[in-house]
CSV table of C-alpha atoms in Angstrom, one decimal:
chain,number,residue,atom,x,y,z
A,1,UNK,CA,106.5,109.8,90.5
A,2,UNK,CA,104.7,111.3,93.7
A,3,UNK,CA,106.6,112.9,96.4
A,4,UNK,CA,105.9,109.9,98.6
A,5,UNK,CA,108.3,108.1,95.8
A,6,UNK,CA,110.7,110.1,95.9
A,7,UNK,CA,111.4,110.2,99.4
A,8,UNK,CA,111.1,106.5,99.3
A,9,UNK,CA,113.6,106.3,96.6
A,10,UNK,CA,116.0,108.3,98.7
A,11,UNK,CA,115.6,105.5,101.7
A,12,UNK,CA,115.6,102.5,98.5
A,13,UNK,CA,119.2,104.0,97.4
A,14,UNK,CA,120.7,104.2,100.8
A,15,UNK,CA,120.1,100.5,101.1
A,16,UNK,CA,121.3,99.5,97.6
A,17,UNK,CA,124.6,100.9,98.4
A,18,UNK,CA,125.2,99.8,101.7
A,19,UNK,CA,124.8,95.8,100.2
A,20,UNK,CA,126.9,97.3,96.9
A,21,UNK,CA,129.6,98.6,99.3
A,22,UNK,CA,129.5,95.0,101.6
A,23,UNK,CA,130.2,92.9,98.2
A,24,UNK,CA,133.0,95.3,97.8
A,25,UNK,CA,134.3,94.6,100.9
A,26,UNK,CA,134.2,90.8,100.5
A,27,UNK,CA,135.6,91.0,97.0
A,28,UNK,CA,138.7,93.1,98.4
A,29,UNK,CA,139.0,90.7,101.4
A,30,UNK,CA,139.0,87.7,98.8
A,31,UNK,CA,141.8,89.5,97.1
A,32,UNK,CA,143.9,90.1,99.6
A,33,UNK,CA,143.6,86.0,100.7
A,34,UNK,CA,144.7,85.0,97.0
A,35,UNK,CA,147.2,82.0,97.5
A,36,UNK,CA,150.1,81.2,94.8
A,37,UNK,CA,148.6,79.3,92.0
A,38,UNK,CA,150.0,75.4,93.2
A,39,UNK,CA,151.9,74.6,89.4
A,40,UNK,CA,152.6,70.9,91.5
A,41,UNK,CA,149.0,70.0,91.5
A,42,UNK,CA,147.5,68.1,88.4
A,43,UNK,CA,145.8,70.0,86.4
A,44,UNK,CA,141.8,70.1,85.5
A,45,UNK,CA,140.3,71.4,82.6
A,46,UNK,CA,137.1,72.9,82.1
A,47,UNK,CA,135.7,76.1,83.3
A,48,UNK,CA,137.8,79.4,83.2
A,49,UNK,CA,140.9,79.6,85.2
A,50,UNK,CA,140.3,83.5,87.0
A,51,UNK,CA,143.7,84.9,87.6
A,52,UNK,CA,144.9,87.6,89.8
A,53,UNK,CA,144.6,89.9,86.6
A,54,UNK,CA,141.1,88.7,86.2
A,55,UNK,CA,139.8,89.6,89.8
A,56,UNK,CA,141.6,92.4,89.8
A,57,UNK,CA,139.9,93.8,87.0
A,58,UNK,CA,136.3,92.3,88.0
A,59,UNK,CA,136.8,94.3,91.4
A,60,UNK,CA,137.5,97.3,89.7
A,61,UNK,CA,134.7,96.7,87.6
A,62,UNK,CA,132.8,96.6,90.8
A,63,UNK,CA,133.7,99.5,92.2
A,64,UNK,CA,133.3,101.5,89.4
A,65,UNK,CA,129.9,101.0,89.5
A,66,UNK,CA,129.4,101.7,93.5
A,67,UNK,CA,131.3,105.3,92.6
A,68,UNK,CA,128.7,105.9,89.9
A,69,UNK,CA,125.8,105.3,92.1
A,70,UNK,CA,127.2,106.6,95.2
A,71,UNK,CA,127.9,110.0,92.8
A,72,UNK,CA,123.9,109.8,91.8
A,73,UNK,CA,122.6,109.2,95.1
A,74,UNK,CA,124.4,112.2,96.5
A,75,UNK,CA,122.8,114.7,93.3
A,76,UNK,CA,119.7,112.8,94.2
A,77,UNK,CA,120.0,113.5,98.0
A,78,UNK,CA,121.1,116.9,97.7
A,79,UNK,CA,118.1,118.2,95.4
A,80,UNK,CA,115.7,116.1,97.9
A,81,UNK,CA,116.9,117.6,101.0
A,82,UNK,CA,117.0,120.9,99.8
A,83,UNK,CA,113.1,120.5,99.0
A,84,UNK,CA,112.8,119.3,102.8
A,85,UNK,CA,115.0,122.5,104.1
A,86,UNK,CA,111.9,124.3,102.5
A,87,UNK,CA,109.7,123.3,104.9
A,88,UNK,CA,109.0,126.0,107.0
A,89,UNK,CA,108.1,124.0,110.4
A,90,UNK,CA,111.5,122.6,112.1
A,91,UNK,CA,109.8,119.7,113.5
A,92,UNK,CA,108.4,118.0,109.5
A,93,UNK,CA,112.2,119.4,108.1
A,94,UNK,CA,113.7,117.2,111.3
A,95,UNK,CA,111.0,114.7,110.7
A,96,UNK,CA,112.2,114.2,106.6
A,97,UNK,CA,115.7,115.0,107.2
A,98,UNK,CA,116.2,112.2,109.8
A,99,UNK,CA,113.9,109.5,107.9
A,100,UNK,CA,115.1,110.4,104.2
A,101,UNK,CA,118.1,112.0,104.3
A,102,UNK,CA,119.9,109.8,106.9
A,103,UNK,CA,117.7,106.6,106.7
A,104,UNK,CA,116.7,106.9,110.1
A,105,UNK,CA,114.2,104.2,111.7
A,106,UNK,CA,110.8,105.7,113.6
A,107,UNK,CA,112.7,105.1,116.8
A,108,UNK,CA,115.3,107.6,116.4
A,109,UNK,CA,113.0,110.0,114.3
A,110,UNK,CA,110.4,110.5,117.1
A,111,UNK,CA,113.9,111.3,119.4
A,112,UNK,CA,115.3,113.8,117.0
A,113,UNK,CA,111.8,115.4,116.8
A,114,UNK,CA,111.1,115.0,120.8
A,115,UNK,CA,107.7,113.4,120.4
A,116,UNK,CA,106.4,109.7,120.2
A,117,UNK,CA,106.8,107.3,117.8
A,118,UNK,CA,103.5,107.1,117.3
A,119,UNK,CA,102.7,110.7,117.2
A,120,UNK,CA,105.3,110.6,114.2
A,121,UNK,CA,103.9,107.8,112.4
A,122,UNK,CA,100.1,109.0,112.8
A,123,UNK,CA,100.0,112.2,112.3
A,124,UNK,CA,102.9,114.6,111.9
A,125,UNK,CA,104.7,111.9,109.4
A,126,UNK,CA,101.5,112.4,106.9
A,127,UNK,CA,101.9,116.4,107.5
A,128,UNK,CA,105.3,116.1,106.8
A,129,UNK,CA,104.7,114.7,103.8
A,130,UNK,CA,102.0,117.0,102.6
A,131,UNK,CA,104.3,119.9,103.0
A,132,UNK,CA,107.6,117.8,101.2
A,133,UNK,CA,104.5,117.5,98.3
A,134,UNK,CA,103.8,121.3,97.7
A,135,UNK,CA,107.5,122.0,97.3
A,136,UNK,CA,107.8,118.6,95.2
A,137,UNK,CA,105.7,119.7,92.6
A,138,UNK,CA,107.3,123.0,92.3
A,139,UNK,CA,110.3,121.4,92.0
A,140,UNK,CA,110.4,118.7,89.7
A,141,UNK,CA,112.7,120.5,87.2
A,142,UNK,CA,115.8,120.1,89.4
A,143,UNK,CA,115.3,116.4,89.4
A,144,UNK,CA,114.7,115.9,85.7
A,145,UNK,CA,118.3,117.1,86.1
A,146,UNK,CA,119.6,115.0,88.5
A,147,UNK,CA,118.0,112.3,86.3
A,148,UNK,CA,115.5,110.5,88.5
A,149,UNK,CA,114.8,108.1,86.1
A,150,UNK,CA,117.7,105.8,86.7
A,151,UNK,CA,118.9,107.0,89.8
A,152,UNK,CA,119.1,103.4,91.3
């Protein structure tokens, strides 16, 4: 993985969760909107009758699995942005930090950093990133710890 990756990763995570932590909200709000099971109605067979137990438990499920990645992307994010506070210039650790760290768009990184978007996207973005490499490769054992492999 190249440092490019990495941070890209970062960015790639923030996004899984926020759509794992909107089907959480749908799946509580369809739990709390469960109506009384209508025992008046004829009944239909076929298919498998899902209970309150049975959502319930397929929520929980759910969740589970957004704690377990949100827990990874913060290990993840914390390594990463301790590479970009390693930066020496203020301006490429802003740069990163704003980007990476808090999924910023160019717009709001180039008014962080106090210059143009442009500026940021054709020049100081490719600096930033050849600084973020040098400490990347020196620091590839803390995120064989973190596990990048299945980070996601």
């Amino acid at each position: 993985m190249t440092a490019m990756e990495c941070l890209e990763r970062l960015r790639d995570m923030q996004i899984e969760l926020r759509k794992l932590e909107r089907d959480i909200k749908e799946l509580r709000a369809k739990l709390y909107s469960l109506k009384a099971i209508d025992y008046g109605k004829e009944h239909i067979s076929g298919g498998t009758p899902k209970d309150l137990g049975d959502q319930i438990a397929h929520f929980n499920a759910r969740l589970k699995v957004v704690q377990d990645k949100w827990k990874r992307f913060m290990q993840y994010s914390d390594v990463v942005d301790g590479m970009i506070n390693q930066i020496e210039s203020c301006q490429l650790r802003a740069l990163l930090h704003e980007r990476y760290i808090n999924c910023g768009s160019w717009e709001q990184v180039a008014e962080v950093v106090g210059v143009t978007r442009e500026w940021i996207r054709k020049r100081m973005h490719r600096e930033a990133v050849k600084e973020f490499s040098k400490i990347y490769k020196n620091s590839l054992q803390e995120l064989a710890v973190v596990g990048i492999q299945d980070v996601v």
